[in-house]
GROMACS .gro file of C-alpha atoms in nm:
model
  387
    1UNK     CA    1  -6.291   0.101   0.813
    2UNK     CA    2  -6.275  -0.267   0.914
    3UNK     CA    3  -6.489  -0.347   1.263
    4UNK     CA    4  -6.331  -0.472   1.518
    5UNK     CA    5  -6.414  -0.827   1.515
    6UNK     CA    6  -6.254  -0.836   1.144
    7UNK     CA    7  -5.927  -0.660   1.322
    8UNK     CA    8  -5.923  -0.921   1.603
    9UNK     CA    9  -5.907  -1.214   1.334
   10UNK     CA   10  -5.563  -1.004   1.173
   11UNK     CA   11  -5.379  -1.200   1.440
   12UNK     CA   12  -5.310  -1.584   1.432
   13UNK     CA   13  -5.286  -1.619   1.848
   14UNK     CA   14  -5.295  -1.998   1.920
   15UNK     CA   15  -5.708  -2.065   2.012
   16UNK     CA   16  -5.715  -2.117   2.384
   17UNK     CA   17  -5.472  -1.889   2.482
   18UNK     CA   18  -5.529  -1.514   2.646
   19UNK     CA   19  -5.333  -1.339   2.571
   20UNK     CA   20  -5.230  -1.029   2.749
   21UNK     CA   21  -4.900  -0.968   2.762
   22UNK     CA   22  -4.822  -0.747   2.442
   23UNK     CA   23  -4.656  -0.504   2.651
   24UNK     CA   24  -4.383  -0.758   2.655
   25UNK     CA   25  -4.367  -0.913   2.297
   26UNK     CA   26  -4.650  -0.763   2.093
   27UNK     CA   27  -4.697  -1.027   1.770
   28UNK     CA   28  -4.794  -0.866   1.470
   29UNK     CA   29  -5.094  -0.886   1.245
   30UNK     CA   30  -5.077  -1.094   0.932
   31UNK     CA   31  -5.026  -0.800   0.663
   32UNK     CA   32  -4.721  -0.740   0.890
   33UNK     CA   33  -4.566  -1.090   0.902
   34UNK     CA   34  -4.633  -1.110   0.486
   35UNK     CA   35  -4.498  -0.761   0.420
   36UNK     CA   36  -4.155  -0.871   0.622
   37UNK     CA   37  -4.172  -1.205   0.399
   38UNK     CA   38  -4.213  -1.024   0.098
   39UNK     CA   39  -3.879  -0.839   0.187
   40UNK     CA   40  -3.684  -1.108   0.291
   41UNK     CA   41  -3.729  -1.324  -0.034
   42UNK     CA   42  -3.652  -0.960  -0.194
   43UNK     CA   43  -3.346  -0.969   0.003
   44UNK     CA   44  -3.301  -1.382  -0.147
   45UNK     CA   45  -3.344  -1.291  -0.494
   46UNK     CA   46  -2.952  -1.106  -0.516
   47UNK     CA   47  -2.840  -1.033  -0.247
   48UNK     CA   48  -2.549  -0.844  -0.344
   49UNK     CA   49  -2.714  -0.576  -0.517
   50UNK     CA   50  -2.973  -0.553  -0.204
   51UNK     CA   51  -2.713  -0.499   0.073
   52UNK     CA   52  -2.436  -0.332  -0.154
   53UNK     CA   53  -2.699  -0.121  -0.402
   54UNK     CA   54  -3.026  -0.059  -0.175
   55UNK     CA   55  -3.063  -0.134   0.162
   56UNK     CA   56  -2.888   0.210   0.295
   57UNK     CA   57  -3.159   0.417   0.051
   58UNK     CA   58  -3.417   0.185   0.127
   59UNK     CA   59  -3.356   0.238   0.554
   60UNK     CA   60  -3.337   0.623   0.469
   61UNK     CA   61  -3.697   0.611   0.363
   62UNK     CA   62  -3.812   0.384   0.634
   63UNK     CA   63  -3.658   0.613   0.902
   64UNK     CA   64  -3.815   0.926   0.734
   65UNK     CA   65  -4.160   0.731   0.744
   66UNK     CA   66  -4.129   0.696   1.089
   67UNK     CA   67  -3.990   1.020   1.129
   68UNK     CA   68  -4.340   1.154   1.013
   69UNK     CA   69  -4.511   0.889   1.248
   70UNK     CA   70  -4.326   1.012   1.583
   71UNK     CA   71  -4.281   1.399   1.512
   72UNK     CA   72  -3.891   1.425   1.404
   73UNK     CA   73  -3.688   1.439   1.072
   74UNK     CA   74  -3.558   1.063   0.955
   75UNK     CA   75  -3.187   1.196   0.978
   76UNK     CA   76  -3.245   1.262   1.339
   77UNK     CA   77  -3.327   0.837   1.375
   78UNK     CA   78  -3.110   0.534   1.417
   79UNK     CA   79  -3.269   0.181   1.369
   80UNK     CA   80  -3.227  -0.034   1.624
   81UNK     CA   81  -3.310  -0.376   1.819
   82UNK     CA   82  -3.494  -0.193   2.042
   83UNK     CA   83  -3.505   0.045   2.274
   84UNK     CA   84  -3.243  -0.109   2.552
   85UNK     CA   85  -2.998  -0.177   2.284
   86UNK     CA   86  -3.053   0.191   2.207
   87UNK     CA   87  -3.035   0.298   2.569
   88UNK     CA   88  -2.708   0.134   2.516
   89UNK     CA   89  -2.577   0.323   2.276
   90UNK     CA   90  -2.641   0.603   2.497
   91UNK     CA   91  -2.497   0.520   2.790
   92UNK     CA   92  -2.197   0.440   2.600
   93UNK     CA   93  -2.190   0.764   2.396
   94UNK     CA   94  -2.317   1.039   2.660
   95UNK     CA   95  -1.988   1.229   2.822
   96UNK     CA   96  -1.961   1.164   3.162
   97UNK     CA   97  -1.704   1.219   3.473
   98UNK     CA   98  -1.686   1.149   3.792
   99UNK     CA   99  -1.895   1.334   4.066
  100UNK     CA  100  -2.122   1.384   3.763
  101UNK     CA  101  -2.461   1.235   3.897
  102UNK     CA  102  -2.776   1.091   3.615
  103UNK     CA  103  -3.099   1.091   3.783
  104UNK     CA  104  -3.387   0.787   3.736
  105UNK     CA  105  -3.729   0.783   3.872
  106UNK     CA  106  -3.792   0.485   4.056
  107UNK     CA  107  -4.065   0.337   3.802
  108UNK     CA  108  -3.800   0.229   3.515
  109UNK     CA  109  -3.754  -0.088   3.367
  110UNK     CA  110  -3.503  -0.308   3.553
  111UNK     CA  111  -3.319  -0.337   3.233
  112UNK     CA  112  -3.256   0.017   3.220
  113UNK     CA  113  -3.129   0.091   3.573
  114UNK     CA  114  -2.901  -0.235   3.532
  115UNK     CA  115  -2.729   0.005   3.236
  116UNK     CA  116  -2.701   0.282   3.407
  117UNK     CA  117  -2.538   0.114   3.745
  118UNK     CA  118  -2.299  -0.032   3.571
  119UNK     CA  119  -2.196   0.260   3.357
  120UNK     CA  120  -2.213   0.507   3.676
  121UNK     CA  121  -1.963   0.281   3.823
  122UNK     CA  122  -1.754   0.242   3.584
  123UNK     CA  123  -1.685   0.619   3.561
  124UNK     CA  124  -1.703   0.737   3.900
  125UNK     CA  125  -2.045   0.858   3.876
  126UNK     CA  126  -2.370   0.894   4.127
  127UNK     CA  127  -2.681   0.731   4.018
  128UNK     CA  128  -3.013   0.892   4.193
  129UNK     CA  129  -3.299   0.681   4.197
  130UNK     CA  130  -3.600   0.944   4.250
  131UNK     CA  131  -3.910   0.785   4.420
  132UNK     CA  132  -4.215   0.948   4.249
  133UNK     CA  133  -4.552   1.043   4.425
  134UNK     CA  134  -4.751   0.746   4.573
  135UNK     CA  135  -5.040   0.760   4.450
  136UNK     CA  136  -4.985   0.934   4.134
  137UNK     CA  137  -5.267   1.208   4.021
  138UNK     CA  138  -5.100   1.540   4.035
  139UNK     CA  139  -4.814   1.676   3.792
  140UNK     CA  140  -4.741   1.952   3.945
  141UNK     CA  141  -4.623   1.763   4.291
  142UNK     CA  142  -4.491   1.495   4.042
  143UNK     CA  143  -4.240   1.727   3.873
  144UNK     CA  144  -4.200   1.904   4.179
  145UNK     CA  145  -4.103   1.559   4.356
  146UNK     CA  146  -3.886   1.473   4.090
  147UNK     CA  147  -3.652   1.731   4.060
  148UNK     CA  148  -3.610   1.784   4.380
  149UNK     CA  149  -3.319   1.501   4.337
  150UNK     CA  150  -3.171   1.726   4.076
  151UNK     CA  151  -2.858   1.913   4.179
  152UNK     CA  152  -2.593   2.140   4.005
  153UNK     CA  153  -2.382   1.766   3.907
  154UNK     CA  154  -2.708   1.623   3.717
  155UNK     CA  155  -2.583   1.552   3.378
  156UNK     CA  156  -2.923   1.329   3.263
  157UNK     CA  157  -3.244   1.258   3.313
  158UNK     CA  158  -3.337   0.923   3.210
  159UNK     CA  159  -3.707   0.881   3.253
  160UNK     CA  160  -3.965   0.692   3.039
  161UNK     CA  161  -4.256   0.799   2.869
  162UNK     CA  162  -4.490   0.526   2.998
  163UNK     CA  163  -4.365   0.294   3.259
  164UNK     CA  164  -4.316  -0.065   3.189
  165UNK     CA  165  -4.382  -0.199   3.563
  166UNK     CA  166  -4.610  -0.005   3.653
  167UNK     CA  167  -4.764   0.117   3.343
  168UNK     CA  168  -4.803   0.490   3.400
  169UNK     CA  169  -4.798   0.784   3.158
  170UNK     CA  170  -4.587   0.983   3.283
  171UNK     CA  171  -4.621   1.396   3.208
  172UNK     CA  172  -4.310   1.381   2.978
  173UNK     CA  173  -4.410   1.749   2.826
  174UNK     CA  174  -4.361   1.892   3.185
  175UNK     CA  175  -4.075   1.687   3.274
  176UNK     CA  176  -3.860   1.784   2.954
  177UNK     CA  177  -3.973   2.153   2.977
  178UNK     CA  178  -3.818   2.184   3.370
  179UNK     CA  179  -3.488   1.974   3.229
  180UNK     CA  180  -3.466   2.208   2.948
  181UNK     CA  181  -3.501   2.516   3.199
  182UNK     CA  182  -3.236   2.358   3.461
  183UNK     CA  183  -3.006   2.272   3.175
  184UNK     CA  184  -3.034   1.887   3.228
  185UNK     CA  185  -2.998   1.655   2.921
  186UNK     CA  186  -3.300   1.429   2.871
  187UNK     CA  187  -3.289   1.108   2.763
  188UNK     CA  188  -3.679   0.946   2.713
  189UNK     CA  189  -3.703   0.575   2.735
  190UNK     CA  190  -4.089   0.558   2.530
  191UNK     CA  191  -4.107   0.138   2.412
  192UNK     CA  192  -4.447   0.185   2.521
  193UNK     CA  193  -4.531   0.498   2.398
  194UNK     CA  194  -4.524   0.486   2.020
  195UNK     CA  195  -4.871   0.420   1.961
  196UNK     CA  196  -5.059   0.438   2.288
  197UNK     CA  197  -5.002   0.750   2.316
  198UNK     CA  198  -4.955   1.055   2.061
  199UNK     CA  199  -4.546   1.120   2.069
  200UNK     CA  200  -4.405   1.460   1.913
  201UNK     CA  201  -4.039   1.433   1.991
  202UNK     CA  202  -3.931   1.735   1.824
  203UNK     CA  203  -4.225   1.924   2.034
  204UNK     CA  204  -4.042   1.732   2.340
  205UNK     CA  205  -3.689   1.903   2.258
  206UNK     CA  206  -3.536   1.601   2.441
  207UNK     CA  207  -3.189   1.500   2.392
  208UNK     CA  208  -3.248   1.150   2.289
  209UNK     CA  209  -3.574   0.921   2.271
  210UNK     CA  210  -3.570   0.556   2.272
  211UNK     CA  211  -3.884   0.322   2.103
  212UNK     CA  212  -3.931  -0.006   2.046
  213UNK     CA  213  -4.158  -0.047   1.702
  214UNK     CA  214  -4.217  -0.437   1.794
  215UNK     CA  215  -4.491  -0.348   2.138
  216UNK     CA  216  -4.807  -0.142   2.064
  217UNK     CA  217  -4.721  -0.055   1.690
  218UNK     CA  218  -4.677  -0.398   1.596
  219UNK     CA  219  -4.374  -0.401   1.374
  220UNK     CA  220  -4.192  -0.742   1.399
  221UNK     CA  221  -3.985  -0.840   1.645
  222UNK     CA  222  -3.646  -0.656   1.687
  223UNK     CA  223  -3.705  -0.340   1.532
  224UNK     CA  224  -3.681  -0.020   1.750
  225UNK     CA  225  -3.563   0.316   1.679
  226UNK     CA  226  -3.358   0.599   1.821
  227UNK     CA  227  -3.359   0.976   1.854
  228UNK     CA  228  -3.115   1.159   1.869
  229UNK     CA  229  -3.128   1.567   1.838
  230UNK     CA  230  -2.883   1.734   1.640
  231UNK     CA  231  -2.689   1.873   1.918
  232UNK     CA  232  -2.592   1.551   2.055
  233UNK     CA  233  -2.553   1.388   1.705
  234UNK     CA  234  -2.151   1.400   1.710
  235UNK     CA  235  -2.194   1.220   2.098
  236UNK     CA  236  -2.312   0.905   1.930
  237UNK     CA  237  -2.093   0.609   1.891
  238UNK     CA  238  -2.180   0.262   1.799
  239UNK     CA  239  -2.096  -0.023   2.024
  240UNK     CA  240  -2.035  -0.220   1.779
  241UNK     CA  241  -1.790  -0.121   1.497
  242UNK     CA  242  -1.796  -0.224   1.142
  243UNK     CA  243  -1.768  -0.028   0.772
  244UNK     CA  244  -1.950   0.278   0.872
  245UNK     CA  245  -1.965   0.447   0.559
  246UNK     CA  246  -1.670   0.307   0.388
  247UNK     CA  247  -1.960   0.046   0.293
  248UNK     CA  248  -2.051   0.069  -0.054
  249UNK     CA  249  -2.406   0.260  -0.083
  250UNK     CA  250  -2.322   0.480   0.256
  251UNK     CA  251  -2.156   0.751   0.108
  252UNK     CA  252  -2.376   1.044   0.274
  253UNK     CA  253  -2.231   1.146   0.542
  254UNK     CA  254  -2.479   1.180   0.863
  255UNK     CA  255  -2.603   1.042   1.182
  256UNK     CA  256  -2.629   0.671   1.085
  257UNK     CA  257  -2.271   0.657   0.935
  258UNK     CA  258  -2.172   0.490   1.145
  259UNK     CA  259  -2.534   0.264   1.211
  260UNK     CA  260  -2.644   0.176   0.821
  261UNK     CA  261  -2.442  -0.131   0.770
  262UNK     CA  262  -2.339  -0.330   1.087
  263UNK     CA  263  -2.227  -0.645   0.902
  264UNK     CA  264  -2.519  -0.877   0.758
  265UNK     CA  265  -2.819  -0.931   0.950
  266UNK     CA  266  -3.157  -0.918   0.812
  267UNK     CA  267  -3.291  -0.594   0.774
  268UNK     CA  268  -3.617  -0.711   0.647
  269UNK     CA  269  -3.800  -0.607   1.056
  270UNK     CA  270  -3.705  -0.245   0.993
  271UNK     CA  271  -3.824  -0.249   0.612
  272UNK     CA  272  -4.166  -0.357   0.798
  273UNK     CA  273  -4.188  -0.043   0.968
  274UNK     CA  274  -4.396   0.135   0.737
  275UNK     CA  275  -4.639  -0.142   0.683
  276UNK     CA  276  -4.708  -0.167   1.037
  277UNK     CA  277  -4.766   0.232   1.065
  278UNK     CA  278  -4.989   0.185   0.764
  279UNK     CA  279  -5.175  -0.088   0.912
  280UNK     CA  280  -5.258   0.078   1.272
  281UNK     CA  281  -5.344   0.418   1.065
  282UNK     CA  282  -5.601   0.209   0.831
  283UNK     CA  283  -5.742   0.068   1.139
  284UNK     CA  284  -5.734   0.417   1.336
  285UNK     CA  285  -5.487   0.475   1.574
  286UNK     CA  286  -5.748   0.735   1.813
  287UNK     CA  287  -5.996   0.443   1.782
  288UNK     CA  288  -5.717   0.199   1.917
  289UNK     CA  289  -5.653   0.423   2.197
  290UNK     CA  290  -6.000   0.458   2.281
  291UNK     CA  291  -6.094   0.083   2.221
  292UNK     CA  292  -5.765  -0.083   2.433
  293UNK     CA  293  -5.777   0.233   2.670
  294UNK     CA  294  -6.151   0.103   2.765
  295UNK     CA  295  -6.037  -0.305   2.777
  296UNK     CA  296  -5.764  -0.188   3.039
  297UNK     CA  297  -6.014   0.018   3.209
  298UNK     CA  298  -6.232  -0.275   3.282
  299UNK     CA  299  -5.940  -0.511   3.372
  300UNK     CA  300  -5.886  -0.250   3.647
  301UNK     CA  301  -6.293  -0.224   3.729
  302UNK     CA  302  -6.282  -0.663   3.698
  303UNK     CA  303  -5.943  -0.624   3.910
  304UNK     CA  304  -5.952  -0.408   4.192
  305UNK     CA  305  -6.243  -0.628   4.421
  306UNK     CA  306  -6.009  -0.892   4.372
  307UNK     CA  307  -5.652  -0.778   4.434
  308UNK     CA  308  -5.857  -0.555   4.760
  309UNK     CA  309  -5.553  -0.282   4.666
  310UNK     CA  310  -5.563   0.085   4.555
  311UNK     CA  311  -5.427   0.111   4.183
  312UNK     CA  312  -5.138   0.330   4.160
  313UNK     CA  313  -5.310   0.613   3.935
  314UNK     CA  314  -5.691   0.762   3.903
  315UNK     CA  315  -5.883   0.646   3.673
  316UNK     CA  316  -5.790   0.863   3.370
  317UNK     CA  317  -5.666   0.789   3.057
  318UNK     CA  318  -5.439   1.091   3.120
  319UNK     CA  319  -5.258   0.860   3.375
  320UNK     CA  320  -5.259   0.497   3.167
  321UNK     CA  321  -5.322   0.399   2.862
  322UNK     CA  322  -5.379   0.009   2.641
  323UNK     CA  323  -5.247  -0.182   2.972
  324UNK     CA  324  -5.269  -0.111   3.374
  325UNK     CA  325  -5.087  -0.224   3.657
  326UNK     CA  326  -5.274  -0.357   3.955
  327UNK     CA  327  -5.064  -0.405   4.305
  328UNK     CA  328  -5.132  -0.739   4.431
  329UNK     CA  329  -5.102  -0.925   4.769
  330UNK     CA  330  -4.743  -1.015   4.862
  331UNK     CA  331  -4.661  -1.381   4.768
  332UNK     CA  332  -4.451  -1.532   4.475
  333UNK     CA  333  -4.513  -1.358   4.167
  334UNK     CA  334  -4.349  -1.607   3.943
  335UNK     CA  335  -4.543  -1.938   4.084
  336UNK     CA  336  -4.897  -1.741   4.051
  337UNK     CA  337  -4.809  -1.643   3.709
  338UNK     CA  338  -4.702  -2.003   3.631
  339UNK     CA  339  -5.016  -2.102   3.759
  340UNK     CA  340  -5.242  -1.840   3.567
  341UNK     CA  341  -5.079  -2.065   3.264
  342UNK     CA  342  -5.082  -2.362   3.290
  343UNK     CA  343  -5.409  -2.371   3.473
  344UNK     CA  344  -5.589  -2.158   3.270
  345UNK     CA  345  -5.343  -2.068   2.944
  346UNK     CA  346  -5.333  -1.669   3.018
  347UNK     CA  347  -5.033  -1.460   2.960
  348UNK     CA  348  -5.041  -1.191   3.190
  349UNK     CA  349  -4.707  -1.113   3.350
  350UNK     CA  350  -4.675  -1.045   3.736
  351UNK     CA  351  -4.358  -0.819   3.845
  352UNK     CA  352  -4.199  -0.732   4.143
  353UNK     CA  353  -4.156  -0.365   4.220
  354UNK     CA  354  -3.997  -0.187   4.487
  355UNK     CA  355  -4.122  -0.475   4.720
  356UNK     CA  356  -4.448  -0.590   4.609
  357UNK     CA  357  -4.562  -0.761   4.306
  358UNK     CA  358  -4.785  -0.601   4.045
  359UNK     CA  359  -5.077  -0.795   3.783
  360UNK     CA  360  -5.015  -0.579   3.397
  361UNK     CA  361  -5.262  -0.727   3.158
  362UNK     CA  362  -5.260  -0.550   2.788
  363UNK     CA  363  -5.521  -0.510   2.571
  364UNK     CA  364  -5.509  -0.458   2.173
  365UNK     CA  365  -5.743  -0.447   1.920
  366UNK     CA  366  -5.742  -0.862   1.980
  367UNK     CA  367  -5.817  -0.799   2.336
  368UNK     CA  368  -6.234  -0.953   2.436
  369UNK     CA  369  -6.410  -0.839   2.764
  370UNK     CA  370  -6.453  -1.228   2.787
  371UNK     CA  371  -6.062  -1.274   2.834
  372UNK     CA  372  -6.021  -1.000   3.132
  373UNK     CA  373  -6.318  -1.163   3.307
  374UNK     CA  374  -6.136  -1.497   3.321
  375UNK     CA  375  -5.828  -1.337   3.444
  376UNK     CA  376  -6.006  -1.153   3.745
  377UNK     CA  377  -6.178  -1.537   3.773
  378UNK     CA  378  -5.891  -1.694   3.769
  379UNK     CA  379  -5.692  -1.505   4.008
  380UNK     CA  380  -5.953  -1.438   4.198
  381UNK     CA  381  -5.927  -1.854   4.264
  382UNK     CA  382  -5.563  -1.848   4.303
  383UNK     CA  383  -5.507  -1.577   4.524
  384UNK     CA  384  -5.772  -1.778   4.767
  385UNK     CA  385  -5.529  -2.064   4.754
  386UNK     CA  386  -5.267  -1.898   4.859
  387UNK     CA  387  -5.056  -1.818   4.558
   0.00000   0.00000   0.00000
């Protein structure tokens, strides 16, 4: 097994720049970016016979690789972007009237609540926006808090696996088992979960689970997946229509009719799937939860004298994971993380959430103790003047 200095040099970062922002757009290590090359000038040498002949056999196997990577049959998966083009797909798909109500916590992505408002409205229905405990620590009170927004109209539960602004683990076995008991479809929205945390879907019995392969697993750019559980599978439409299975090569009839061929992009991202699961699981994927888990855990040590604020969790890798979210002092979140920049060439990105502004440095196996000390340096100087 390769040390992790060797893994660190697997990534071709620009020198000078810290880099902690793979939350966001997580590059990938070199055997990735030459295994997606290797497919595309596959795809170059005819490709007629690649689109027309292979590509629907050759995403069948990629999905049931992944299938075995995140706990679910492949015919249960649908490749896409990511994970809000998938949440997409289910907000266009999932059967909804009015007074119907869909319930959100209030730690989802921005992205994902813009979806829902705007399909809520559009049908007449109620969107709940759950605040969750503050601080977090206890599941019991968390579930507890949760569902207490639930009523006899909740249709869905959209709630995420980890958080992306605050960067919580959220207890998504508890959560789906009280859904599943109060008859509420679930619908998990885990981009930062594959990876950073083990994920057994088919354990979760959720309706639908959303994953973006690009963030902690390191699969190019673009590629996500979806979950969908048989019962739902005849909900699913695409939102964008092409041959479906009238394509030549996507004769079986299934779940990804419809999702196989959706005119010609370049599938060579999703054929990368399997190199990236093979790469993590050569370099140990417990090891990269304990190494990253341990990074973030000192960014929050390094962090906390500076910010002068309570995190938002204890300190337990039940509760986060490879990146942490530290609540800052009120000011303008996108000048200080301009500055952090171009004063000191850190990516780091600073959010605003539910009226204050948060710091959520990442950590990977590329991630030095050197880099989070400059960033509590460095802010530490900036918050002084003001920013």
């Amino acid at each position: 097994m390769r040390d992790i200095t060797d893994l660190a040099q697997q990534w071709s970062l620009a020198p000078g720049v810290t880099y902690l922002n793979h939350g966001s757009f997580g590059p990938a290590p070199r055997p990735v970016i030459e295994a997606r090359q290797n497919w595309f000038r596959e795809l170059e040498r005819n490709p007629v016979d690649f689109y027309v002949r292979r590509l629907a056999g050759l995403l069948a196997d990629v999905r049931e690789r992944l299938g075995r990577f995140v706990g679910c049959s492949g015919n249960d998966l649908i490749l896409v972007d990511n994970a809000t083009w998938g949440m997409n797909l289910v907000a266009a798909s999932v059967p909804l009237a009015a007074g119907d109500e869909v319930l959100l916590t209030n730690h989802e992505y921005g992205a994902v609540e813009r979806i829902w408002e705007r399909r809520c409205r559009e049908v007449g229905v109620t969107l709940v926006i759950q605040p969750l405990p503050n601080p977090l620590g206890d599941v019991d009170r968390l579930v507890s808090q949760l569902f207490a927004a639930a009523s006899p109209r909740t249709r869905l539960l959209v709630v995420s696996h980890i958080t992306s602004p605050t960067a919580v683990i959220l207890p998504i076995e508890a959560i789906c088992r009280e859904a599943r008991r109060r008859g509420i479809a679930v619908c998990v929205d885990g981009p930062h979960a594959l990876l950073q945390a083990p994920v057994n879907i088919a354990a979760l019995d959720c309706d639908y689970y959303l994953a973006s392969c690009h963030k902690w697993l390191c699969a190019p750019l673009g590629t996500g997946m979806m979950y969908v559980h048989p019962r739902v599978h005849a909900q699913i439409r695409p939102v964008i229509l092409s041959w479906g299975r009238q394509f030549p090569g996507n004769a079986e009839p299934g779940l990804n009719d419809e999702f196989t061929w959706l005119g010609t992009r370049d599938p060579s991202g999703f054929l990368t799937i399997p190199a990236a699961i093979e790469f993590m699981e050569a370099a140990g994927v417990e090891r990269f939860r304990e190494h990253s888990h341990a990074l973030a855990q000192q960014a929050r040590r390094l962090l906390r004298p500076v910010t002068g604020i309570e995190p938002l969790v204890p300190d337990d890798s039940a509760w986060y994971g490879s990146m942490v979210a530290m609540p800052l002092p009120d000011g303008d979140g996108r000048r200080l993380q301009r500055a952090l920049w171009e004063r000191y060439q850190i990516e780091v990105p600073i959010t605003r959430w539910r009226g204050g502004r948060l710091i959520r440095p990442s950590c990977h196996f590329y991630t030095k103790g050197e880099q989070l000390e400059l960033l509590a340096s460095s802010l530490a100087v900036l918050l002084a003047e003001g920013l």
